[in-house]
Amino acid sequence: FTVAVLISGTGSNLRALLDAASAPDYPARIVAVGADREAEGLAHAEAFGIPSFLVPYEEYATREAWGQALVENLAVWQPDLVVLSGLMRLLPPAVVEAWAPRIINTHPAYLPEFPGAHGVRDALAAGVFQTGASVIVVDTGVDTGPILAQERVVVLPGDDESTLHERIKPVERRLLIDVVRRIAAGEIDLTAAHPSP
Ligand code: GRF
């Protein structure tokens, strides 16, 4: 069972997945890592000897053209599953349609609470005492797909975006590693989440 991971940032979730997938009994293999910018996280792929590809967003005239290049890169690897892990870009509908439902995303909030690019900041601004981490199936909405796993994370007095996000990420990593394992092992049937039209 093969997985491609798409990132934009430090790739700490990717790093955790690479670690987990290097265990002989883990049922999934990471075969490629893609990024929409020169993400630091690409260094993790290199360290693990995993091929990576770069599809720089600003080099494309439109989101759709960028998405098409992303699909062409993913087609090279034909992964069984695409994982968005810190990809800070909304995928154009054509990309989601090409891969749904075999495409999942991690989000640092307890969806449907606080969707979008600033889930941690929005939770703090809302003054909630607990937020969370979620793993969902990607659909053409913004963090609106079926929830595969989620867990509550407390907000502590004095938290800022960084301290709260760093408390959320370990939970996110654990949920992501477990969800990918369960999908690879056939314990989660993503197609069931999308009854055939
Ligand atoms: C993660 O919390 C992810 O859910 C969010 O951005 C963060 C990326 O962190 N979209 P990293 O790049 O995996 O360290």
Coordinates of C-alpha atoms and ligand atoms in Angstrom, one line a residue:
F1 CA 0.0 0.0 0.0
T2 CA 1.7 3.2 -1.2
V3 CA 1.3 6.8 0.1
A4 CA 2.3 10.2 -1.3
V5 CA 2.5 13.1 1.1
L6 CA 2.0 16.8 0.2
I7 CA 3.5 19.5 2.4
S8 CA 4.2 23.2 2.6
G9 CA 6.1 23.6 5.8
T10 CA 8.3 22.1 8.4
G11 CA 6.9 18.6 7.7
S12 CA 6.9 17.5 11.3
N13 CA 3.8 15.4 10.6
L14 CA 5.5 14.0 7.5
R15 CA 8.6 13.2 9.6
A16 CA 6.4 11.2 12.1
L17 CA 4.8 9.3 9.3
L18 CA 8.2 8.5 7.7
D19 CA 9.4 7.2 11.1
A20 CA 6.2 5.1 11.5
A21 CA 6.3 3.7 8.0
S22 CA 9.9 2.6 8.4
A23 CA 8.7 0.0 10.9
P24 CA 8.7 -3.4 9.1
D25 CA 5.1 -4.2 10.3
Y26 CA 3.6 -0.9 9.2
P27 CA 1.3 -1.7 6.3
A28 CA 2.0 1.5 4.2
R29 CA 5.1 2.8 2.4
I30 CA 5.7 6.5 1.7
V31 CA 6.7 6.5 -2.0
A32 CA 6.9 10.3 -2.7
V33 CA 6.7 13.7 -1.0
G34 CA 5.5 16.7 -2.9
A35 CA 5.6 20.4 -2.0
D36 CA 4.1 23.6 -3.4
R37 CA 7.2 25.6 -2.3
E38 CA 10.7 25.0 -1.1
A39 CA 9.4 23.5 2.2
E40 CA 11.9 22.6 4.9
G41 CA 10.0 19.4 5.2
L42 CA 11.5 18.1 1.9
A43 CA 14.7 17.5 3.9
H44 CA 12.9 14.7 5.8
A45 CA 12.1 13.0 2.5
E46 CA 15.7 13.3 1.5
A47 CA 16.9 11.9 4.9
F48 CA 14.7 8.9 4.3
G49 CA 15.7 8.5 0.7
I50 CA 12.2 9.2 -0.5
P51 CA 11.8 10.9 -3.9
S52 CA 10.3 14.3 -3.8
F53 CA 8.8 16.7 -6.3
L54 CA 8.3 20.4 -6.2
V55 CA 5.4 22.2 -7.9
P56 CA 6.0 25.8 -6.9
Y57 CA 2.6 27.5 -6.7
E58 CA 3.9 30.9 -7.9
E59 CA 5.3 29.5 -11.1
Y60 CA 1.8 28.8 -12.4
A61 CA -0.6 31.3 -13.9
T62 CA -3.6 29.8 -12.2
R63 CA -4.5 27.5 -9.3
E64 CA -6.0 25.1 -11.9
A65 CA -2.6 25.0 -13.9
W66 CA -0.8 24.3 -10.6
G67 CA -3.3 21.6 -9.7
Q68 CA -2.8 20.0 -13.1
A69 CA 1.0 19.9 -12.6
L70 CA 0.3 18.3 -9.2
V71 CA -1.9 15.6 -10.7
E72 CA 0.7 14.9 -13.3
N73 CA 3.4 14.5 -10.6
L74 CA 1.1 12.2 -8.5
A75 CA 0.3 10.2 -11.6
V76 CA 4.0 9.2 -11.8
W77 CA 3.7 7.4 -8.4
Q78 CA 0.1 6.3 -8.6
P79 CA -0.1 6.1 -4.8
D80 CA -3.0 4.2 -3.1
L81 CA -3.4 7.2 -0.9
V82 CA -2.6 10.9 -0.9
V83 CA -2.0 12.6 2.5
L84 CA -2.1 16.4 2.9
S85 CA 0.0 17.1 5.9
G86 CA 0.6 20.8 6.3
L87 CA -0.2 21.6 2.7
M88 CA -1.2 25.2 3.0
R89 CA -3.0 25.4 -0.3
L90 CA -6.6 24.7 -1.3
L91 CA -6.6 22.1 -4.0
P92 CA -8.6 23.0 -7.1
P93 CA -11.7 20.8 -7.5
A94 CA -10.1 18.9 -10.5
V95 CA -7.4 17.6 -8.2
V96 CA -9.9 16.5 -5.5
E97 CA -12.1 14.9 -8.1
A98 CA -9.1 13.0 -9.5
W99 CA -8.2 11.6 -6.1
A100 CA -11.2 11.6 -3.8
P101 CA -11.8 9.7 -1.7
R102 CA -8.2 8.4 -1.6
I103 CA -7.0 11.7 -0.3
I104 CA -6.9 12.7 3.4
N105 CA -5.9 15.8 5.4
T106 CA -4.8 16.7 8.9
H107 CA -6.2 19.8 10.6
P108 CA -5.2 21.3 13.9
A109 CA -8.7 21.8 15.2
Y110 CA -11.8 19.8 16.2
L111 CA -13.7 19.9 12.9
P112 CA -16.2 21.1 12.1
E113 CA -15.0 23.8 14.5
F114 CA -12.4 26.2 13.1
P115 CA -11.9 25.0 9.5
G116 CA -9.5 26.8 7.2
A117 CA -5.9 28.0 7.2
H118 CA -5.9 29.5 10.7
G119 CA -7.6 26.8 12.9
V120 CA -5.3 27.3 15.8
R121 CA -5.5 31.1 15.7
D122 CA -9.3 31.0 15.4
A123 CA -9.7 28.7 18.4
L124 CA -7.6 31.1 20.5
A125 CA -9.5 34.1 19.2
A126 CA -12.8 32.3 20.1
G127 CA -11.6 31.9 23.7
V128 CA -12.4 28.2 23.8
F129 CA -11.0 26.0 26.6
Q130 CA -10.4 23.0 24.3
T131 CA -9.8 22.6 20.6
G132 CA -8.4 19.5 18.9
A133 CA -6.9 17.7 16.0
S134 CA -8.7 16.0 13.1
V135 CA -8.0 13.7 10.2
I136 CA -10.6 14.0 7.4
V137 CA -11.3 12.8 3.8
V138 CA -10.6 15.7 1.5
D139 CA -13.6 16.9 -0.5
T140 CA -14.1 20.1 -2.6
G141 CA -15.0 22.1 0.5
V142 CA -12.6 23.7 3.0
D143 CA -12.1 21.0 5.7
T144 CA -15.6 19.7 5.2
G145 CA -15.0 16.1 4.3
P146 CA -16.0 13.0 6.4
I147 CA -14.1 12.9 9.7
L148 CA -11.9 9.8 10.1
A149 CA -10.4 10.6 13.5
Q150 CA -10.3 13.4 16.0
E151 CA -9.3 14.1 19.5
R152 CA -9.7 17.0 21.9
V153 CA -6.7 19.2 23.0
V154 CA -6.9 21.6 25.9
V155 CA -6.1 25.3 25.6
L156 CA -4.1 26.5 28.5
P157 CA -3.9 30.0 30.1
G158 CA -1.2 32.0 28.4
D159 CA -1.3 29.9 25.2
D160 CA -0.3 31.6 22.1
E161 CA -0.7 30.2 18.5
S162 CA 2.7 28.6 18.7
T163 CA 2.4 26.9 22.1
L164 CA -1.1 25.7 21.3
H165 CA -0.1 24.4 17.8
E166 CA 2.8 22.5 19.3
R167 CA 0.5 20.8 21.8
I168 CA -1.9 19.9 18.9
K169 CA 0.7 18.5 16.5
P170 CA 1.7 15.4 18.5
V171 CA -2.0 14.5 18.7
E172 CA -2.3 15.1 15.0
R173 CA 0.7 13.0 14.2
R174 CA -0.6 10.1 16.3
L175 CA -4.1 10.3 14.7
L176 CA -2.6 10.5 11.2
I177 CA -0.2 7.5 11.7
D178 CA -3.1 5.4 13.0
V179 CA -5.6 6.4 10.3
V180 CA -3.0 5.7 7.5
R181 CA -2.3 2.3 9.1
R182 CA -6.0 1.5 9.3
I183 CA -6.6 2.5 5.7
A184 CA -3.7 0.5 4.5
A185 CA -4.8 -2.5 6.6
G186 CA -8.3 -2.3 5.1
E187 CA -9.9 -1.4 8.5
I188 CA -11.2 1.9 7.0
D189 CA -12.8 1.7 3.6
L190 CA -12.7 5.3 2.2
T191 CA -15.0 4.4 -0.7
A192 CA -17.7 3.6 2.0
A193 CA -17.4 7.3 3.0
H194 CA -18.4 8.2 -0.5
P195 CA -21.3 5.9 -1.6
S196 CA -20.9 5.6 -5.3
P197 CA -23.2 8.2 -7.0
Ligands
GRF1 C1 -0.1 20.9 10.8 O1 -0.7 21.3 12.1 C2 -1.2 20.8 9.8 O2 -2.4 20.2 10.2 C3 -1.5 22.2 9.4 O3 -0.2 22.8 9.4 C4 0.6 22.1 10.3 C5 1.8 21.7 9.5 O4 2.8 21.3 10.4 N1 -2.2 22.3 8.1 P1 4.1 20.5 9.8 O5 4.5 21.1 8.5 O6 3.6 19.1 9.6 O7 5.1 20.6 10.9

